[in-house]
mmCIF file of C-alpha atoms in Angstrom:
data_model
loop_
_atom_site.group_PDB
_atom_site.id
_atom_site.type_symbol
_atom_site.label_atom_id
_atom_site.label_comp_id
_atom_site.label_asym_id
_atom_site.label_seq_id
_atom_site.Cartn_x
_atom_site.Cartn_y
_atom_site.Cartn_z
ATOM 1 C CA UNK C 242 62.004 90.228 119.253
ATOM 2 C CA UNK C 243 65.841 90.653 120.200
ATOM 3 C CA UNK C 244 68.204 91.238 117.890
ATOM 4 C CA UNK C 245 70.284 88.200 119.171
ATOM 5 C CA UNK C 246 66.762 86.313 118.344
ATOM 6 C CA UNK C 247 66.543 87.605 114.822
ATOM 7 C CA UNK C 248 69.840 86.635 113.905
ATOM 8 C CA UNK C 249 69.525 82.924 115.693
ATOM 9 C CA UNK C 250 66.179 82.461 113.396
ATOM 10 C CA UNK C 251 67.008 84.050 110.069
ATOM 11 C CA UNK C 252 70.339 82.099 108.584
ATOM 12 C CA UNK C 253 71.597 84.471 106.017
ATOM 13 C CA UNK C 254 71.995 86.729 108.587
ATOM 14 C CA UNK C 255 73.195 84.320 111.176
ATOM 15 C CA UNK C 256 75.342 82.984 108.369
ATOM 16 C CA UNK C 257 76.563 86.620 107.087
ATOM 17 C CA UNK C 258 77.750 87.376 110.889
ATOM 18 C CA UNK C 259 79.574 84.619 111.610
ATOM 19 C CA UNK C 260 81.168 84.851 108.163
ATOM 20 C CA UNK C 261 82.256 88.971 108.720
ATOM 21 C CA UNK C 262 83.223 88.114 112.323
ATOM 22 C CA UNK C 263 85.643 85.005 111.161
ATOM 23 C CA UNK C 264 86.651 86.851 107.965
ATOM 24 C CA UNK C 265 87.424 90.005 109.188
ATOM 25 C CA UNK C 266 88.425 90.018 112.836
ATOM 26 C CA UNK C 267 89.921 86.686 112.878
ATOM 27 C CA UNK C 268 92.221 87.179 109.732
ATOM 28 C CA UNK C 269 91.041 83.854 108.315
ATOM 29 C CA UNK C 270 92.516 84.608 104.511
ATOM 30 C CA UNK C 271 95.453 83.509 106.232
ATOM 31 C CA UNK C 272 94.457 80.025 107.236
ATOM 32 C CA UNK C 273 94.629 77.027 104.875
ATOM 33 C CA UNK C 274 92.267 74.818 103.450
ATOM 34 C CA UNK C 275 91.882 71.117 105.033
ATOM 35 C CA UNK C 276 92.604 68.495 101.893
ATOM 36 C CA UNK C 277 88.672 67.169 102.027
ATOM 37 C CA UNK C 278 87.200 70.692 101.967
ATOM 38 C CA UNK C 279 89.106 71.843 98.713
ATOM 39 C CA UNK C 280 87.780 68.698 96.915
ATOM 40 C CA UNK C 281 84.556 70.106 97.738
ATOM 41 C CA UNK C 282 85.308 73.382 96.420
ATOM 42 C CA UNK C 283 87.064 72.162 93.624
ATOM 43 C CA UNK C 284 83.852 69.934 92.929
ATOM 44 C CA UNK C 285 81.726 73.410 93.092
ATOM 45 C CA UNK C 286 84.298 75.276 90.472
ATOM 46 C CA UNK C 287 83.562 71.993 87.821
ATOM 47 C CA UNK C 288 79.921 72.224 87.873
ATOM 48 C CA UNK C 289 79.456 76.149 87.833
ATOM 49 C CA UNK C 290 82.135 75.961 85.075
ATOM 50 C CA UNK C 291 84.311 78.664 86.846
ATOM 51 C CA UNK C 292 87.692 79.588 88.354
ATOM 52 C CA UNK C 293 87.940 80.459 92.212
ATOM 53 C CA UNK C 294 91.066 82.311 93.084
ATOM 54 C CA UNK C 295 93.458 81.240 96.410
ATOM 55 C CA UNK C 296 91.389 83.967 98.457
ATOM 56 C CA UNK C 297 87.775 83.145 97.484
ATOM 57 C CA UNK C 298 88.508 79.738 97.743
ATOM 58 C CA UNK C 299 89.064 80.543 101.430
ATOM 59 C CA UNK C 300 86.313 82.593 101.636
ATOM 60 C CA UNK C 301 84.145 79.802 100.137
ATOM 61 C CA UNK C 302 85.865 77.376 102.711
ATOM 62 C CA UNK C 303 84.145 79.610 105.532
ATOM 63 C CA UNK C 304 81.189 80.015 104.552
ATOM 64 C CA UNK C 305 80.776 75.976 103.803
ATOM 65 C CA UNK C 306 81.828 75.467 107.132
ATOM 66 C CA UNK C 307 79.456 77.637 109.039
ATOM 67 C CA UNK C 308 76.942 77.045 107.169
ATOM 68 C CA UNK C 309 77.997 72.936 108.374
ATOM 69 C CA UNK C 310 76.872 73.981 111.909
ATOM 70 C CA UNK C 311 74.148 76.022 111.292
ATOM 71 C CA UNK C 312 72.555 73.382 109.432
ATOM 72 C CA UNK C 313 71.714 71.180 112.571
ATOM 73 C CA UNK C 314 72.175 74.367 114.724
ATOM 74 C CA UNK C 315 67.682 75.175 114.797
ATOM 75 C CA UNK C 316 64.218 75.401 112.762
ATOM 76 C CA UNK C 317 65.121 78.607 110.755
ATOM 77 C CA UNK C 318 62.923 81.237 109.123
ATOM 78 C CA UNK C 319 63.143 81.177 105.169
ATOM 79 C CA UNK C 320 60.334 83.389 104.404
ATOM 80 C CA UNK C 321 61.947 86.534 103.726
ATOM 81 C CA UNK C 322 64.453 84.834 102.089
ATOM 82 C CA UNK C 323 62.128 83.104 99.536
ATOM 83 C CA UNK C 324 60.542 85.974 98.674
ATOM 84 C CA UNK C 325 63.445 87.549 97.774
ATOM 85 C CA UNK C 326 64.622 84.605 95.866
ATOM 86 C CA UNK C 327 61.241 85.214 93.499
ATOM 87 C CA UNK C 328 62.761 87.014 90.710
ATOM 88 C CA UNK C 329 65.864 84.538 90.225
ATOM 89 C CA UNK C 330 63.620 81.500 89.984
ATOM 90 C CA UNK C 331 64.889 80.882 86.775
ATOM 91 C CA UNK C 332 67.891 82.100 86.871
ATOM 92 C CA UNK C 333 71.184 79.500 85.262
ATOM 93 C CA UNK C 334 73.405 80.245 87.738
ATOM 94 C CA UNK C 335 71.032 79.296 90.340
ATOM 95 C CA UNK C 336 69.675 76.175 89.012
ATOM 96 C CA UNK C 337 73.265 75.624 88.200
ATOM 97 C CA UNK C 338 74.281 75.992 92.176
ATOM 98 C CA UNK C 339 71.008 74.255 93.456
ATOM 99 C CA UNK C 340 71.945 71.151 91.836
ATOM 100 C CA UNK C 341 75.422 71.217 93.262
ATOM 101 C CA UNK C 342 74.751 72.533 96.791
ATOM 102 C CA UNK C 343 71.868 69.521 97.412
ATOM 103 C CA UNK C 344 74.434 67.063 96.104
ATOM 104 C CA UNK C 345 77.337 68.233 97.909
ATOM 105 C CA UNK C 346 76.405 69.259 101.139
ATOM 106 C CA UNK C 347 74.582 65.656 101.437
ATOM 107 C CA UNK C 348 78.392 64.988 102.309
ATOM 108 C CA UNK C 349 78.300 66.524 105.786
ATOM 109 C CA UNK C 350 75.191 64.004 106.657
ATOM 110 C CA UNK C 351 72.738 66.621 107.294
ATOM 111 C CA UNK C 352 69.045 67.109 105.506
ATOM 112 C CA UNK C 353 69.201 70.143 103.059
ATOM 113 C CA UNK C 354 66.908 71.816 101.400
ATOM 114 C CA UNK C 355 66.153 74.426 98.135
ATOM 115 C CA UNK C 356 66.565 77.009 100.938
ATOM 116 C CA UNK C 357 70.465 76.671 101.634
ATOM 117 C CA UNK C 358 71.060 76.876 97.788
ATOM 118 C CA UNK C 359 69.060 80.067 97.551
ATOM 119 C CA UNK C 360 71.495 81.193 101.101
ATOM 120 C CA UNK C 361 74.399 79.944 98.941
ATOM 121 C CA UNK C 362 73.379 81.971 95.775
ATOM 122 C CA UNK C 363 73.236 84.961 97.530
ATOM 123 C CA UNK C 364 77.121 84.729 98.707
ATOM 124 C CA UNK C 365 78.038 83.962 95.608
ATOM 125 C CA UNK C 366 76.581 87.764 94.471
ATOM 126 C CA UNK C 367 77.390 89.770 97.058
ATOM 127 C CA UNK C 368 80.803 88.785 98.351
ATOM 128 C CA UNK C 369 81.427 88.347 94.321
ATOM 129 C CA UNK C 370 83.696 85.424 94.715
ATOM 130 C CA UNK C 371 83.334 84.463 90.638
ATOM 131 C CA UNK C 372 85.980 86.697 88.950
ATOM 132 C CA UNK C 373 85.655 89.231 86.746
ATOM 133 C CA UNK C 374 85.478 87.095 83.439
ATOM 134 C CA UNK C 375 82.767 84.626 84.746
ATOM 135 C CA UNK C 376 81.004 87.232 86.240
ATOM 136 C CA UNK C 377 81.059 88.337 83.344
ATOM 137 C CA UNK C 378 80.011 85.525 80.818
ATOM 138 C CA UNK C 379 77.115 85.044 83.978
ATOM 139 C CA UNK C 380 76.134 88.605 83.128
ATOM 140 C CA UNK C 381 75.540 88.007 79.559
ATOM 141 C CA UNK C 382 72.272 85.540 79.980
ATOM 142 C CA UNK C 383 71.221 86.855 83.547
ATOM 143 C CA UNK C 384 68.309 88.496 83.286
ATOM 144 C CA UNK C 385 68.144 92.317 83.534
ATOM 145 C CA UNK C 386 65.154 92.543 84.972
ATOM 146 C CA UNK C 387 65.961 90.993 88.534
ATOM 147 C CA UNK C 388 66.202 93.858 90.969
ATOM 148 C CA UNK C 389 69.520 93.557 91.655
ATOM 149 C CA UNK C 390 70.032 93.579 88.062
ATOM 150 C CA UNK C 391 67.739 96.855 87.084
ATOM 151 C CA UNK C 392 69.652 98.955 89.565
ATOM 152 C CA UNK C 393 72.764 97.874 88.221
ATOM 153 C CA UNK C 394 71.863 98.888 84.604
ATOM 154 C CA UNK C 395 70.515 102.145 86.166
ATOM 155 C CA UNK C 396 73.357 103.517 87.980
ATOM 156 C CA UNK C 397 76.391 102.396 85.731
ATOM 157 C CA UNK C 398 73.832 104.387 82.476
ATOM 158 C CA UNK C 399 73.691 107.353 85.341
ATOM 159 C CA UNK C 400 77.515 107.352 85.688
ATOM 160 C CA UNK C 401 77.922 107.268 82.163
ATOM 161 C CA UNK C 402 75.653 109.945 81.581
ATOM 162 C CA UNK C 403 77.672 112.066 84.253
ATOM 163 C CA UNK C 404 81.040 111.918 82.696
ATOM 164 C CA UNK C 405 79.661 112.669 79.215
ATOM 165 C CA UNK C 406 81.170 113.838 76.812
ATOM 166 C CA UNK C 407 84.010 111.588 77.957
ATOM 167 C CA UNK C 408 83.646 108.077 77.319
ATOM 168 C CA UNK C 409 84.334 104.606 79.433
ATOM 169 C CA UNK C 410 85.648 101.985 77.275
ATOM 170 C CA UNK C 411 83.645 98.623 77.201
ATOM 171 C CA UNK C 412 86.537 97.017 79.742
ATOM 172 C CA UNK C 413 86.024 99.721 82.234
ATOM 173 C CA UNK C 414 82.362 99.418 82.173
ATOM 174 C CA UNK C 415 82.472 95.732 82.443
ATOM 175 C CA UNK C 416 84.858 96.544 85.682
ATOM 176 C CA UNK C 417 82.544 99.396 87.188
ATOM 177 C CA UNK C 418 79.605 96.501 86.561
ATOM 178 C CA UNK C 419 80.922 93.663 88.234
ATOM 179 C CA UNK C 420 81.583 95.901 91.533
ATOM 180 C CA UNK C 421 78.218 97.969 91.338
ATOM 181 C CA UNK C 422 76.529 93.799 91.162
ATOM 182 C CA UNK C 423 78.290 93.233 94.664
ATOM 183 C CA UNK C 424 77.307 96.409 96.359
ATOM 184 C CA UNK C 425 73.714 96.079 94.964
ATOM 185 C CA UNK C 426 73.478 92.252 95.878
ATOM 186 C CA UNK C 427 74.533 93.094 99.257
ATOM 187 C CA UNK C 428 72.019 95.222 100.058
ATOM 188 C CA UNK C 429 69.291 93.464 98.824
ATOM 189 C CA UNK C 430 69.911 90.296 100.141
ATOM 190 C CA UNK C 431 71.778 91.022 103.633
ATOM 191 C CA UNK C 432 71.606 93.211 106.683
ATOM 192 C CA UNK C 433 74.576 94.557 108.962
ATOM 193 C CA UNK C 434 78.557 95.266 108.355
ATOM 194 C CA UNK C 435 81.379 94.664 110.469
ATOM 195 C CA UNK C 436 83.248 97.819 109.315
ATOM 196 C CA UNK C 437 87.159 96.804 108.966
ATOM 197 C CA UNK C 438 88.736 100.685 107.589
ATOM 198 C CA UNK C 439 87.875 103.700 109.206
ATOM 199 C CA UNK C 440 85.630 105.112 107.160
ATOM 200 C CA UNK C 441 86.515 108.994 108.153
ATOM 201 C CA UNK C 442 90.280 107.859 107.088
ATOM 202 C CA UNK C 443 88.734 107.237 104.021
ATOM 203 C CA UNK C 444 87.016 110.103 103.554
ATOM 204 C CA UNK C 445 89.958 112.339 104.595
ATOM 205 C CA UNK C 446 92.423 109.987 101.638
ATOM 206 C CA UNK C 447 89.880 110.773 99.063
ATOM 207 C CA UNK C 448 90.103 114.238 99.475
ATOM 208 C CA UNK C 449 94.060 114.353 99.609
ATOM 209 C CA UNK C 450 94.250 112.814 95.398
ATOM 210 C CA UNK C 451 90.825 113.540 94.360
ATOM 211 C CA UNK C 452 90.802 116.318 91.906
ATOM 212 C CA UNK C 453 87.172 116.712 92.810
ATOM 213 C CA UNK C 454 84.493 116.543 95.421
ATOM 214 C CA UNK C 455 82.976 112.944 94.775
ATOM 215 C CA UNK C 456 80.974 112.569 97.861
ATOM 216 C CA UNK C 457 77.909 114.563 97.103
ATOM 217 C CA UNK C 458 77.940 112.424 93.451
ATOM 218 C CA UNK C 459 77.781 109.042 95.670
ATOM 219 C CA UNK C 460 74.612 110.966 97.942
ATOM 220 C CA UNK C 461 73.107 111.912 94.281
ATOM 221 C CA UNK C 462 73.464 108.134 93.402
ATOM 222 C CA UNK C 463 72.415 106.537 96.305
ATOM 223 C CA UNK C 464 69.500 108.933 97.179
ATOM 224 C CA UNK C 465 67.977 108.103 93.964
ATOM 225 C CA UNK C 466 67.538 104.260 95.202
ATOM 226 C CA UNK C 467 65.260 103.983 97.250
ATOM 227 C CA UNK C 468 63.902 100.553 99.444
ATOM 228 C CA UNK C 469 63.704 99.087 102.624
ATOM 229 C CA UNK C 470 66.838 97.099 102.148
ATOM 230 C CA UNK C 471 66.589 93.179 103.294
ATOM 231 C CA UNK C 472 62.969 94.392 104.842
ATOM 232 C CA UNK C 473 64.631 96.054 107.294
ATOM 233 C CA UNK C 474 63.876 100.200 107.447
ATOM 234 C CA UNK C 475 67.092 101.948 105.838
ATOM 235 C CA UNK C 476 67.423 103.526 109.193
ATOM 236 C CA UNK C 477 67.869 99.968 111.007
ATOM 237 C CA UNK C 478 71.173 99.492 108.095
ATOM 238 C CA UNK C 479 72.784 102.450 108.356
ATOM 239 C CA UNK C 480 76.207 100.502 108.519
ATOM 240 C CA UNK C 481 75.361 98.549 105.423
ATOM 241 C CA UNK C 482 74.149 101.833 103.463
ATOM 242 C CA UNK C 483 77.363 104.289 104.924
ATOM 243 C CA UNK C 484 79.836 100.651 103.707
ATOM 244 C CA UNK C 485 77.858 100.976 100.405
ATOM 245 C CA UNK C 486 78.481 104.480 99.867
ATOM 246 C CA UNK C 487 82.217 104.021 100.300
ATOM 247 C CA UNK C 488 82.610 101.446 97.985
ATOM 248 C CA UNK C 489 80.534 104.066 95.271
ATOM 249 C CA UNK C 490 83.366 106.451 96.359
ATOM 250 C CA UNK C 491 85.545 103.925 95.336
ATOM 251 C CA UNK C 492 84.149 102.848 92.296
ATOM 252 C CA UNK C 493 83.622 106.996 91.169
ATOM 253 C CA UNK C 494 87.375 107.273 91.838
ATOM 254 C CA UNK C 495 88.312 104.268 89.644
ATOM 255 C CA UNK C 496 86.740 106.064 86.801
ATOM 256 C CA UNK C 497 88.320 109.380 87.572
ATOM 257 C CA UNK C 498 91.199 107.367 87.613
ATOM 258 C CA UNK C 499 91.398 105.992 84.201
ATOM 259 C CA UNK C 500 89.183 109.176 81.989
ATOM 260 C CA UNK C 501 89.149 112.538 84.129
ATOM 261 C CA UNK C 502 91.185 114.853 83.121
ATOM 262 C CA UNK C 503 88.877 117.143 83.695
ATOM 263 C CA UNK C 504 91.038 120.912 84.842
ATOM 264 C CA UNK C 505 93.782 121.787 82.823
ATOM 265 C CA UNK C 506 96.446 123.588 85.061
ATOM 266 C CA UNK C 507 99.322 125.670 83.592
ATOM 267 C CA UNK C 508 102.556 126.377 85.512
ATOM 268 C CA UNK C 509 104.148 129.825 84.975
ATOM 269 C CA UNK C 510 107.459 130.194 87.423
ATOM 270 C CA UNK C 511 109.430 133.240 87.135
ATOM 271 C CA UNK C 512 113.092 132.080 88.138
ATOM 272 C CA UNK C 513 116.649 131.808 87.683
ATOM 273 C CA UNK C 514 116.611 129.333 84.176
ATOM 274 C CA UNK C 515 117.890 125.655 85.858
ATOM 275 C CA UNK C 516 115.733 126.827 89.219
ATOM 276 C CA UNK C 517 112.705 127.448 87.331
ATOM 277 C CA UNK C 518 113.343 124.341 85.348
ATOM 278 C CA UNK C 519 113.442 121.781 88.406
ATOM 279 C CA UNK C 520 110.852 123.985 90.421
ATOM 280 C CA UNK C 521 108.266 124.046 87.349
ATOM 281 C CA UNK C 522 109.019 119.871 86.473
ATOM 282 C CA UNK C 523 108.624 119.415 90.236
ATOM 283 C CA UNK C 524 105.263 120.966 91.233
ATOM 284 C CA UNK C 525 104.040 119.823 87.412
ATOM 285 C CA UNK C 526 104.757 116.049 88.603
ATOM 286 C CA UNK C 527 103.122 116.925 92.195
ATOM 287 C CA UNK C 528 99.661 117.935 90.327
ATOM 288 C CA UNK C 529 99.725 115.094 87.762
ATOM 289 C CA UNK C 530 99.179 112.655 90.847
ATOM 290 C CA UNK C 531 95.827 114.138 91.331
ATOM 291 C CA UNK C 532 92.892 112.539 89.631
ATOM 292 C CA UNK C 533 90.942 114.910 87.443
ATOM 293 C CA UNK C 534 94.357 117.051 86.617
ATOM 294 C CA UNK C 535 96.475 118.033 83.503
ATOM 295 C CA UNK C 536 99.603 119.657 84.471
ATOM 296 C CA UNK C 537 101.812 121.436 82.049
ATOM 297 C CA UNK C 538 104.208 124.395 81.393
ATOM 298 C CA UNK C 539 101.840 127.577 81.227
ATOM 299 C CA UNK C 540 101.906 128.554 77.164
ATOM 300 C CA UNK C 541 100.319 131.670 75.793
ATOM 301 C CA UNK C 542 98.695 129.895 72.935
ATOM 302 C CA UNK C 543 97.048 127.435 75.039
ATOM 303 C CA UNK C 544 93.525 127.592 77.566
ATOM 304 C CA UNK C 545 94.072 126.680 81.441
ATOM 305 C CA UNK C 546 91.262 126.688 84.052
ATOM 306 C CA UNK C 547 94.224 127.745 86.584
ATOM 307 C CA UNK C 548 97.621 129.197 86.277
ATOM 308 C CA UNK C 549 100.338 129.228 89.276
ATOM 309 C CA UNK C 550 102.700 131.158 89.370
ATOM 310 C CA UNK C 551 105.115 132.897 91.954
ATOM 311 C CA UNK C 552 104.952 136.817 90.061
ATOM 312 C CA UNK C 553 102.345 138.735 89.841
ATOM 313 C CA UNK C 554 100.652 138.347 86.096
ATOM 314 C CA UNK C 555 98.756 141.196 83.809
ATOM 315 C CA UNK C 556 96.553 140.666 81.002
ATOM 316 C CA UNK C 557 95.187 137.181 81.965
ATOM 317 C CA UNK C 558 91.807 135.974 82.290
ATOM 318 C CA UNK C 559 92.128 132.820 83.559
ATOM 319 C CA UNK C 560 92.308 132.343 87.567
ATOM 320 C CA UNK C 561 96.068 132.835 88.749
ATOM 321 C CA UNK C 562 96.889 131.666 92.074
ATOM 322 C CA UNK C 563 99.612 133.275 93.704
ATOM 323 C CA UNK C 564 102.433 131.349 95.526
ATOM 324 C CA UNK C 565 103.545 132.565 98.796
ATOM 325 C CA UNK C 566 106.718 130.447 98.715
ATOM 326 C CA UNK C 567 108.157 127.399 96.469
ATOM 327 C CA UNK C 568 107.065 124.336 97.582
ATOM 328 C CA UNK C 569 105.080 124.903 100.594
ATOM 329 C CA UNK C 570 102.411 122.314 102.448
ATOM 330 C CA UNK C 571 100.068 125.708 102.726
ATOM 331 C CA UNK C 572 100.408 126.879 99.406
ATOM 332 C CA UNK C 573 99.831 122.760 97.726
ATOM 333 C CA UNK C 574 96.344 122.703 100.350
ATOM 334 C CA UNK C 575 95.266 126.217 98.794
ATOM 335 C CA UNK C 576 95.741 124.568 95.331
ATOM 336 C CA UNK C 577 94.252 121.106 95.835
ATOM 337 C CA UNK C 578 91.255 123.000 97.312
ATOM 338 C CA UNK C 579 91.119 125.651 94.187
ATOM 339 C CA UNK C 580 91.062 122.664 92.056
ATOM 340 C CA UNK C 581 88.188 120.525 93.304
ATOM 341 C CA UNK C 582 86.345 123.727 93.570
ATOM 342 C CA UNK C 583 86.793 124.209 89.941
ATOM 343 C CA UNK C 584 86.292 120.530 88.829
ATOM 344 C CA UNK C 585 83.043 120.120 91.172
ATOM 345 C CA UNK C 586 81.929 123.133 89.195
ATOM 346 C CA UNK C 587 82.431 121.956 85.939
ATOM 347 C CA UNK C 588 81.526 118.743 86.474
ATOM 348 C CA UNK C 589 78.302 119.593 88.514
ATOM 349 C CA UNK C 590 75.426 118.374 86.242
ATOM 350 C CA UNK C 591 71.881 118.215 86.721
ATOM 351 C CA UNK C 592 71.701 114.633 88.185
ATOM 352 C CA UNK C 593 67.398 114.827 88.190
ATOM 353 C CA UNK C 594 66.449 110.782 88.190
ATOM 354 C CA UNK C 595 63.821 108.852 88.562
ATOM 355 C CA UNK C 596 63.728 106.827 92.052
ATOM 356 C CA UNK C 597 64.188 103.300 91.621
ATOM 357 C CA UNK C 598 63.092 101.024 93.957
ATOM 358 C CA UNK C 599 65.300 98.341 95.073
#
């Protein structure tokens, strides 16, 4: 059948495009909320027990409304949905939001059925519109045994296990959690992305304050989950997936961000005394913005995995890297790529897993 037909019969996914197409390409987070719908929401916040912010309110206002004229739009398919609904059967938040949807949605004079809470419950996953803190207190009493929720477990214990001996606090790991739950619900429970960044731009930025190469990490990662996403062949979601890894990229770099430190960089300038001193502070402060880098003035006493300097230095074991001129854009590109070849290899670990299915 067309893909026009699939779409039309299956509403999560009819649902899900209209959604991306409003959300994205027709800026509606800048649109307000009619009076009667915010009671609505407001009435969904009281009986979950949660706070929506100003954004995912609006978000939440969208998706109520198409999902207002898809309701009496056709006959839809819930099969696939149902199936994949199996394994939260029993899960609170569900039976929480099945309740509420049935009652509430009675309001637009329409027949609904368990089927449009189960459509509801997967928005409320993947486009995690709960905040952080009661995603989190959902987290707690979920089960962990839900697929959604074993990959989850798996990766965040893989990333952990990657950056050992250094450690994530409890906050961070809550943080890397919440966003690994959206990526994962995503891709188990829709099909399709209307891509809003240029994902090559994104690519190219991580590489500019990335101490290291995180991209083959993310292939590692993903590689080792395997499934026919949404019963669709991975090959027939290769927007979805390539969206997915990005958002791994991101969620690698937020770690780097807050515990890598991981190449320890001396600087060794041989100068008059207040040129040296701005020159060394300068290029010090330069390095420091990378992720993954310590930056200091070069001491004897002390180990570096690199030194820079502008003289030519004897009796040193570490790797020097010459500079052909203060302050050059072709000397810092020489340097940013001698240090993510040094952090990829000290950070390259044997990332062997067992394949997970989805």
């Amino acid at each position: 059948r067309s893909p026009k037909l699939q779409i039309l019969s299956y509403p999560r996914f009819e649902q899900y495009f209209y959604y991306c197409f409003y959300w994205y390409l027709d800026n509606y987070a800048q649109k307000d909320i009619p009076f009667r719908q915010q009671s609505l929401i407001q009435a969904i916040q009281r009986g979950l027990g949660v706070s929506f912010s100003e954004e995912n309110m609006k978000r939440i206002n969208l998706w109520l409304l198409i999902s207002k004229k898809r309701i009496s739009f056709m006959s839809p398919i819930y099969t696939e949905l149902k199936e994949k609904m199996v394994p939260y059967e029993q899960d609170y938040l569900f039976l929480e939001l099945k309740s509420i949807v049935l009652r509430l949605l009675g309001h637009y004079a329409v027949e609904v059925d368990e089927e449009e809470a189960m459509i509801h419950f997967s928005f409320l996953m993947s486009f995690q519109v709960l905040s952080q803190q009661d995603y989190h207190q959902y987290a707690i009493i979920r089960s962990k045994f839900t697929p959604v929720g074993l990959v989850d477990t798996y990766i965040l214990e893989s990333l952990i296990l990657y950056y050992t001996p250094l450690k994530l606090s409890h906050q961070l790991e809550s943080q890397i959690n919440y966003y690994l739950s959206r990526i994962h619900s995503r891709l188990y429970f829709f099909y399709g992305m209307i891509e809003s960044l240029s994902r090559e731009y994104i690519l190219e930025t991580e590489k500019e304050w990335s101490g290291h190469v995180i991209y083959p990490l993310v292939e590692s990662l993903f590689d080792s989950v395997e499934g026919d996403y949404v019963g669709f062949s991975s090959e027939n979601n290769a927007q979805l997936i390539a969206h997915s890894k990005l958002q791994y990229l991101h969620v690698i770099a937020l770690i780097d961000s807050h515990i890598n430190k991981n190449v320890k960089i001396g600087v060794k300038l041989l100068l008059e005394d207040v040129y040296q001193e701005v020159s060394t502070t300068r290029l010090i402060k330069k390095l420091n913005c990378l992720n993954g880098v310590s930056c200091s003035k070069y001491k004897d006493n002390q180990s570096f995995d690199l030194i820079i300097t502008n003289k030519p230095l004897t009796h040193i074991n570490t790797e020097v890297y010459l500079l052909s001129e203060l302050g050059t854009s072709y000397d810092m590109a020489h340097i940013i790529q001698l240090i993510r070849n040094i952090s990829t290899r000290k950070m390259k670990k044997d990332m062997t897993v067992k394949k997970i299915q989805l």
